[in-house]
Amino acid sequence: MKDASAPSLSRSLLSHSKASSYDSKDLDVYANLVPLSEHKAEQQELFLHSENMHVGTDHVCKEGELEKKYKEAEKRVNLLSQEQKLLSDSDFDVSSLVDDERVGLALEVLTLLRSQIDERASAKEEIKRAKTVSELHIKRLEKEKNELQFELEKEIDRRSVEWTSKLESFQMEEKRLRERVRELPEHNVSLQREVSTFHEKETERIVMMRNMEEKFNELSETAEERHQENVYLTQNLSKLQESYTGATEEIDYVRREFEEKEMECKVLHKSVTRLLRTCGEQEKTIQGLRDSFSEEPKKQPSEDMVKKLQMEQIRLTGVEFSLRKEVESMKLEADSLRVENACLRSYDTMTSFKLDNEMKMCVCLLQDQGVLMLSESTQLCYKLLKFIKERLSEEMVNGLSEQFLIESEMNVHGIRCGTESLKRSLQTVNSLLLEKANEIASNSESTMSSEQNNQTVEVSFISTKGLLHVCLWR
């Protein structure tokens, strides 16, 4: 009985340990192992039921045999006790010993059988207790199984809903991807066309870039040449400005000298007018003397009159001599002034004319070539900036390239403002040269008028001189 109950208890404990181990597992494992656990539980229940049936049948059979043996042993003991009584009545000694031995053996067998029956009863009670424990454990396991099954069903329902939604989304995605796959060949064809056109454009752009690089090199060379010419012209302009300042200083000096000489000429003109006035008075006196000399000898020629005339002639010769000296000095002074004015005028006009011509040539050269070169260089800079912007917009730019573009734009704008200021300064210089030419022309006209006045004064001097000679000769 102990041997039969031990495996059943071990199996029940094993099943209990397995169930407890199943309790500690995750629901996802149970969700994947539900059919296997149910199959194992069914096999375990069938095995326990068959084992219990087998143990029960074995127990009933062995209990019946033990009762039969016990009854047989009781019968034998009774028979032996009766035989012993009979033998004791017959007073047979040897057989009594044997009978005693047999009765002892029968009693031992009876005690053994009784002990086995008691053990069988205790084992039966233990089996009943094990059955109750196993039934309780089975009920608890069934309850846990039902709970787990309910939770697993809920989890399966939730998972099924999720998987159905995922399946629908996957189906929609599959449909979209199939449509996309259908559209991809057309898109691939269009992309191939675009790639071919892009390659063609790239080759064209490479050729264009080479041409632009060649043009850029040429334009950079021309810009360098124009820059050198501009530097040369600016140097010449600075030199011309220095020479112009020197010439203006010389012109101012000559103008001051000319004004001084003009003042001297005015003073001389006043003195000449005074001399003309005195000459006119002397002519009147000479005319009166001539008239008196022509009338008085006719009336009364006398020695006193001759003496008076001689005295008057001496006085007039002294006046003539003084007048001749004064006229000669005035003539020499007028000649010196004429020569000095001619020299000053020729030097002033020549220097100013040369300087004005050089200034005009430089200003015209700067206006024609320098400003044109600067405008072409600014246009070239704008074109280069535009080209660089297009290139950088195609091949994405960092902060440094943007800063370079901003600085280059500011530099180009500064060059443009400089060219405009240079244009304005050249225009002002040209206007100043024109004003100076007009002033020189007006001054030359005034000098010509002063020369004409001097010539008239000289003519008047010559005429007075001739009259004096005529009067004295008469």
mmCIF file with all atom_site columns, N, CA and C in Angstrom, residues 67-105:
data_model
loop_
_atom_site.group_PDB
_atom_site.id
_atom_site.type_symbol
_atom_site.label_atom_id
_atom_site.label_alt_id
_atom_site.label_comp_id
_atom_site.label_asym_id
_atom_site.label_entity_id
_atom_site.label_seq_id
_atom_site.pdbx_PDB_ins_code
_atom_site.Cartn_x
_atom_site.Cartn_y
_atom_site.Cartn_z
_atom_site.occupancy
_atom_site.B_iso_or_equiv
_atom_site.pdbx_formal_charge
_atom_site.auth_seq_id
_atom_site.auth_comp_id
_atom_site.auth_asym_id
_atom_site.auth_atom_id
_atom_site.pdbx_PDB_model_num
ATOM 1   N N  . GLU A 1 67  ? -8.328  -10.913 3.834  1.00 0.00 ? 67  GLU A N  1
ATOM 2   C CA . GLU A 1 67  ? -9.469  -11.398 4.654  1.00 0.00 ? 67  GLU A CA 1
ATOM 3   C C  . GLU A 1 67  ? -9.636  -12.915 4.529  1.00 0.00 ? 67  GLU A C  1
ATOM 4   N N  . LYS A 1 68  ? -9.440  -13.383 3.263  1.00 0.00 ? 68  LYS A N  1
ATOM 5   C CA . LYS A 1 68  ? -9.532  -14.851 3.075  1.00 0.00 ? 68  LYS A CA 1
ATOM 6   C C  . LYS A 1 68  ? -8.443  -15.547 3.881  1.00 0.00 ? 68  LYS A C  1
ATOM 7   N N  . LYS A 1 69  ? -7.208  -14.998 3.756  1.00 0.00 ? 69  LYS A N  1
ATOM 8   C CA . LYS A 1 69  ? -6.105  -15.623 4.498  1.00 0.00 ? 69  LYS A CA 1
ATOM 9   C C  . LYS A 1 69  ? -6.341  -15.523 5.996  1.00 0.00 ? 69  LYS A C  1
ATOM 10  N N  . TYR A 1 70  ? -6.868  -14.329 6.395  1.00 0.00 ? 70  TYR A N  1
ATOM 11  C CA . TYR A 1 70  ? -7.159  -14.169 7.822  1.00 0.00 ? 70  TYR A CA 1
ATOM 12  C C  . TYR A 1 70  ? -8.202  -15.163 8.290  1.00 0.00 ? 70  TYR A C  1
ATOM 13  N N  . LYS A 1 71  ? -9.260  -15.354 7.489  1.00 0.00 ? 71  LYS A N  1
ATOM 14  C CA . LYS A 1 71  ? -10.304 -16.334 7.847  1.00 0.00 ? 71  LYS A CA 1
ATOM 15  C C  . LYS A 1 71  ? -9.715  -17.744 7.861  1.00 0.00 ? 71  LYS A C  1
ATOM 16  N N  . GLU A 1 72  ? -8.895  -18.038 6.840  1.00 0.00 ? 72  GLU A N  1
ATOM 17  C CA . GLU A 1 72  ? -8.266  -19.365 6.811  1.00 0.00 ? 72  GLU A CA 1
ATOM 18  C C  . GLU A 1 72  ? -7.375  -19.566 8.026  1.00 0.00 ? 72  GLU A C  1
ATOM 19  N N  . ALA A 1 73  ? -6.636  -18.466 8.371  1.00 0.00 ? 73  ALA A N  1
ATOM 20  C CA . ALA A 1 73  ? -5.763  -18.583 9.548  1.00 0.00 ? 73  ALA A CA 1
ATOM 21  C C  . ALA A 1 73  ? -6.580  -18.777 10.807 1.00 0.00 ? 73  ALA A C  1
ATOM 22  N N  . GLU A 1 74  ? -7.721  -18.059 10.922 1.00 0.00 ? 74  GLU A N  1
ATOM 23  C CA . GLU A 1 74  ? -8.590  -18.261 12.079 1.00 0.00 ? 74  GLU A CA 1
ATOM 24  C C  . GLU A 1 74  ? -9.125  -19.683 12.116 1.00 0.00 ? 74  GLU A C  1
ATOM 25  N N  . LYS A 1 75  ? -9.504  -20.150 10.891 1.00 0.00 ? 75  LYS A N  1
ATOM 26  C CA . LYS A 1 75  ? -9.991  -21.537 10.837 1.00 0.00 ? 75  LYS A CA 1
ATOM 27  C C  . LYS A 1 75  ? -8.894  -22.486 11.279 1.00 0.00 ? 75  LYS A C  1
ATOM 28  N N  . ARG A 1 76  ? -7.695  -22.258 10.783 1.00 0.00 ? 76  ARG A N  1
ATOM 29  C CA . ARG A 1 76  ? -6.586  -23.152 11.159 1.00 0.00 ? 76  ARG A CA 1
ATOM 30  C C  . ARG A 1 76  ? -6.303  -23.070 12.660 1.00 0.00 ? 76  ARG A C  1
ATOM 31  N N  . VAL A 1 77  ? -6.371  -21.809 13.154 1.00 0.00 ? 77  VAL A N  1
ATOM 32  C CA . VAL A 1 77  ? -6.133  -21.674 14.599 1.00 0.00 ? 77  VAL A CA 1
ATOM 33  C C  . VAL A 1 77  ? -7.207  -22.404 15.378 1.00 0.00 ? 77  VAL A C  1
ATOM 34  N N  . ASN A 1 78  ? -8.438  -22.250 14.917 1.00 0.00 ? 78  ASN A N  1
ATOM 35  C CA . ASN A 1 78  ? -9.530  -22.961 15.595 1.00 0.00 ? 78  ASN A CA 1
ATOM 36  C C  . ASN A 1 78  ? -9.327  -24.476 15.503 1.00 0.00 ? 78  ASN A C  1
ATOM 37  N N  . LEU A 1 79  ? -8.973  -24.926 14.265 1.00 0.00 ? 79  LEU A N  1
ATOM 38  C CA . LEU A 1 79  ? -8.728  -26.366 14.090 1.00 0.00 ? 79  LEU A CA 1
ATOM 39  C C  . LEU A 1 79  ? -7.580  -26.836 14.961 1.00 0.00 ? 79  LEU A C  1
ATOM 40  N N  . LEU A 1 80  ? -6.525  -26.010 14.960 1.00 0.00 ? 80  LEU A N  1
ATOM 41  C CA . LEU A 1 80  ? -5.370  -26.406 15.755 1.00 0.00 ? 80  LEU A CA 1
ATOM 42  C C  . LEU A 1 80  ? -5.696  -26.396 17.247 1.00 0.00 ? 80  LEU A C  1
ATOM 43  N N  . SER A 1 81  ? -6.508  -25.389 17.622 1.00 0.00 ? 81  SER A N  1
ATOM 44  C CA . SER A 1 81  ? -6.906  -25.368 19.041 1.00 0.00 ? 81  SER A CA 1
ATOM 45  C C  . SER A 1 81  ? -7.783  -26.560 19.390 1.00 0.00 ? 81  SER A C  1
ATOM 46  N N  . GLN A 1 82  ? -8.670  -26.930 18.437 1.00 0.00 ? 82  GLN A N  1
ATOM 47  C CA . GLN A 1 82  ? -9.504  -28.122 18.682 1.00 0.00 ? 82  GLN A CA 1
ATOM 48  C C  . GLN A 1 82  ? -8.637  -29.370 18.716 1.00 0.00 ? 82  GLN A C  1
ATOM 49  N N  . GLU A 1 83  ? -7.702  -29.469 17.751 1.00 0.00 ? 83  GLU A N  1
ATOM 50  C CA . GLU A 1 83  ? -6.810  -30.632 17.728 1.00 0.00 ? 83  GLU A CA 1
ATOM 51  C C  . GLU A 1 83  ? -5.975  -30.678 18.998 1.00 0.00 ? 83  GLU A C  1
ATOM 52  N N  . GLN A 1 84  ? -5.575  -29.485 19.450 1.00 0.00 ? 84  GLN A N  1
ATOM 53  C CA . GLN A 1 84  ? -4.780  -29.468 20.673 1.00 0.00 ? 84  GLN A CA 1
ATOM 54  C C  . GLN A 1 84  ? -5.582  -29.960 21.855 1.00 0.00 ? 84  GLN A C  1
ATOM 55  N N  . LYS A 1 85  ? -6.869  -29.518 21.864 1.00 0.00 ? 85  LYS A N  1
ATOM 56  C CA . LYS A 1 85  ? -7.733  -30.006 22.944 1.00 0.00 ? 85  LYS A CA 1
ATOM 57  C C  . LYS A 1 85  ? -7.887  -31.521 22.861 1.00 0.00 ? 85  LYS A C  1
ATOM 58  N N  . LEU A 1 86  ? -8.080  -31.980 21.587 1.00 0.00 ? 86  LEU A N  1
ATOM 59  C CA . LEU A 1 86  ? -8.222  -33.419 21.413 1.00 0.00 ? 86  LEU A CA 1
ATOM 60  C C  . LEU A 1 86  ? -6.953  -34.136 21.826 1.00 0.00 ? 86  LEU A C  1
ATOM 61  N N  . LEU A 1 87  ? -5.848  -33.572 21.421 1.00 0.00 ? 87  LEU A N  1
ATOM 62  C CA . LEU A 1 87  ? -4.579  -34.212 21.763 1.00 0.00 ? 87  LEU A CA 1
ATOM 63  C C  . LEU A 1 87  ? -4.303  -34.139 23.256 1.00 0.00 ? 87  LEU A C  1
ATOM 64  N N  . SER A 1 88  ? -4.731  -32.991 23.817 1.00 0.00 ? 88  SER A N  1
ATOM 65  C CA . SER A 1 88  ? -4.541  -32.893 25.256 1.00 0.00 ? 88  SER A CA 1
ATOM 66  C C  . SER A 1 88  ? -5.413  -33.898 26.000 1.00 0.00 ? 88  SER A C  1
ATOM 67  N N  . ASP A 1 89  ? -6.548  -34.173 25.423 1.00 0.00 ? 89  ASP A N  1
ATOM 68  C CA . ASP A 1 89  ? -7.409  -35.161 26.039 1.00 0.00 ? 89  ASP A CA 1
ATOM 69  C C  . ASP A 1 89  ? -6.794  -36.562 25.895 1.00 0.00 ? 89  ASP A C  1
ATOM 70  N N  . SER A 1 90  ? -6.138  -36.799 24.730 1.00 0.00 ? 90  SER A N  1
ATOM 71  C CA . SER A 1 90  ? -5.542  -38.113 24.506 1.00 0.00 ? 90  SER A CA 1
ATOM 72  C C  . SER A 1 90  ? -4.178  -38.251 25.147 1.00 0.00 ? 90  SER A C  1
ATOM 73  N N  . ASP A 1 91  ? -3.638  -37.197 25.673 1.00 0.00 ? 91  ASP A N  1
ATOM 74  C CA . ASP A 1 91  ? -2.349  -37.193 26.372 1.00 0.00 ? 91  ASP A CA 1
ATOM 75  C C  . ASP A 1 91  ? -1.226  -37.709 25.483 1.00 0.00 ? 91  ASP A C  1
ATOM 76  N N  . PHE A 1 92  ? -1.061  -37.124 24.315 1.00 0.00 ? 92  PHE A N  1
ATOM 77  C CA . PHE A 1 92  ? 0.016   -37.472 23.391 1.00 0.00 ? 92  PHE A CA 1
ATOM 78  C C  . PHE A 1 92  ? 1.050   -36.374 23.467 1.00 0.00 ? 92  PHE A C  1
ATOM 79  N N  . ASP A 1 93  ? 2.276   -36.636 23.885 1.00 0.00 ? 93  ASP A N  1
ATOM 80  C CA . ASP A 1 93  ? 3.273   -35.612 24.211 1.00 0.00 ? 93  ASP A CA 1
ATOM 81  C C  . ASP A 1 93  ? 4.002   -35.098 22.991 1.00 0.00 ? 93  ASP A C  1
ATOM 82  N N  . VAL A 1 94  ? 4.512   -35.982 22.099 1.00 0.00 ? 94  VAL A N  1
ATOM 83  C CA . VAL A 1 94  ? 5.307   -35.507 20.922 1.00 0.00 ? 94  VAL A CA 1
ATOM 84  C C  . VAL A 1 94  ? 4.462   -34.673 20.019 1.00 0.00 ? 94  VAL A C  1
ATOM 85  N N  . SER A 1 95  ? 3.337   -35.094 19.745 1.00 0.00 ? 95  SER A N  1
ATOM 86  C CA . SER A 1 95  ? 2.462   -34.310 18.848 1.00 0.00 ? 95  SER A CA 1
ATOM 87  C C  . SER A 1 95  ? 2.023   -33.018 19.505 1.00 0.00 ? 95  SER A C  1
ATOM 88  N N  . SER A 1 96  ? 1.964   -33.041 20.827 1.00 0.00 ? 96  SER A N  1
ATOM 89  C CA . SER A 1 96  ? 1.592   -31.782 21.501 1.00 0.00 ? 96  SER A CA 1
ATOM 90  C C  . SER A 1 96  ? 2.642   -30.703 21.275 1.00 0.00 ? 96  SER A C  1
ATOM 91  N N  . LEU A 1 97  ? 3.864   -31.145 21.271 1.00 0.00 ? 97  LEU A N  1
ATOM 92  C CA . LEU A 1 97  ? 4.929   -30.160 20.967 1.00 0.00 ? 97  LEU A CA 1
ATOM 93  C C  . LEU A 1 97  ? 4.793   -29.606 19.557 1.00 0.00 ? 97  LEU A C  1
ATOM 94  N N  . VAL A 1 98  ? 4.529   -30.519 18.661 1.00 0.00 ? 98  VAL A N  1
ATOM 95  C CA . VAL A 1 98  ? 4.351   -30.059 17.255 1.00 0.00 ? 98  VAL A CA 1
ATOM 96  C C  . VAL A 1 98  ? 3.143   -29.169 17.147 1.00 0.00 ? 98  VAL A C  1
ATOM 97  N N  . ASP A 1 99  ? 2.123   -29.547 17.851 1.00 0.00 ? 99  ASP A N  1
ATOM 98  C CA . ASP A 1 99  ? 0.908   -28.723 17.774 1.00 0.00 ? 99  ASP A CA 1
ATOM 99  C C  . ASP A 1 99  ? 1.135   -27.367 18.398 1.00 0.00 ? 99  ASP A C  1
ATOM 100 N N  . ASP A 1 100 ? 1.870   -27.353 19.452 1.00 0.00 ? 100 ASP A N  1
ATOM 101 C CA . ASP A 1 100 ? 2.176   -26.032 20.045 1.00 0.00 ? 100 ASP A CA 1
ATOM 102 C C  . ASP A 1 100 ? 2.954   -25.143 19.065 1.00 0.00 ? 100 ASP A C  1
ATOM 103 N N  . GLU A 1 101 ? 3.885   -25.848 18.424 1.00 0.00 ? 101 GLU A N  1
ATOM 104 C CA . GLU A 1 101 ? 4.660   -25.086 17.405 1.00 0.00 ? 101 GLU A CA 1
ATOM 105 C C  . GLU A 1 101 ? 3.754   -24.578 16.307 1.00 0.00 ? 101 GLU A C  1
ATOM 106 N N  . ARG A 1 102 ? 2.861   -25.412 15.873 1.00 0.00 ? 102 ARG A N  1
ATOM 107 C CA . ARG A 1 102 ? 1.945   -25.007 14.789 1.00 0.00 ? 102 ARG A CA 1
ATOM 108 C C  . ARG A 1 102 ? 1.024   -23.898 15.261 1.00 0.00 ? 102 ARG A C  1
ATOM 109 N N  . VAL A 1 103 ? 0.541   -23.997 16.511 1.00 0.00 ? 103 VAL A N  1
ATOM 110 C CA . VAL A 1 103 ? -0.343  -22.935 17.021 1.00 0.00 ? 103 VAL A CA 1
ATOM 111 C C  . VAL A 1 103 ? 0.419   -21.625 17.121 1.00 0.00 ? 103 VAL A C  1
ATOM 112 N N  . GLY A 1 104 ? 1.671   -21.693 17.564 1.00 0.00 ? 104 GLY A N  1
ATOM 113 C CA . GLY A 1 104 ? 2.471   -20.462 17.624 1.00 0.00 ? 104 GLY A CA 1
ATOM 114 C C  . GLY A 1 104 ? 2.664   -19.829 16.258 1.00 0.00 ? 104 GLY A C  1
ATOM 115 N N  . LEU A 1 105 ? 2.994   -20.715 15.287 1.00 0.00 ? 105 LEU A N  1
ATOM 116 C CA . LEU A 1 105 ? 3.163   -20.192 13.916 1.00 0.00 ? 105 LEU A CA 1
ATOM 117 C C  . LEU A 1 105 ? 1.873   -19.582 13.393 1.00 0.00 ? 105 LEU A C  1
#
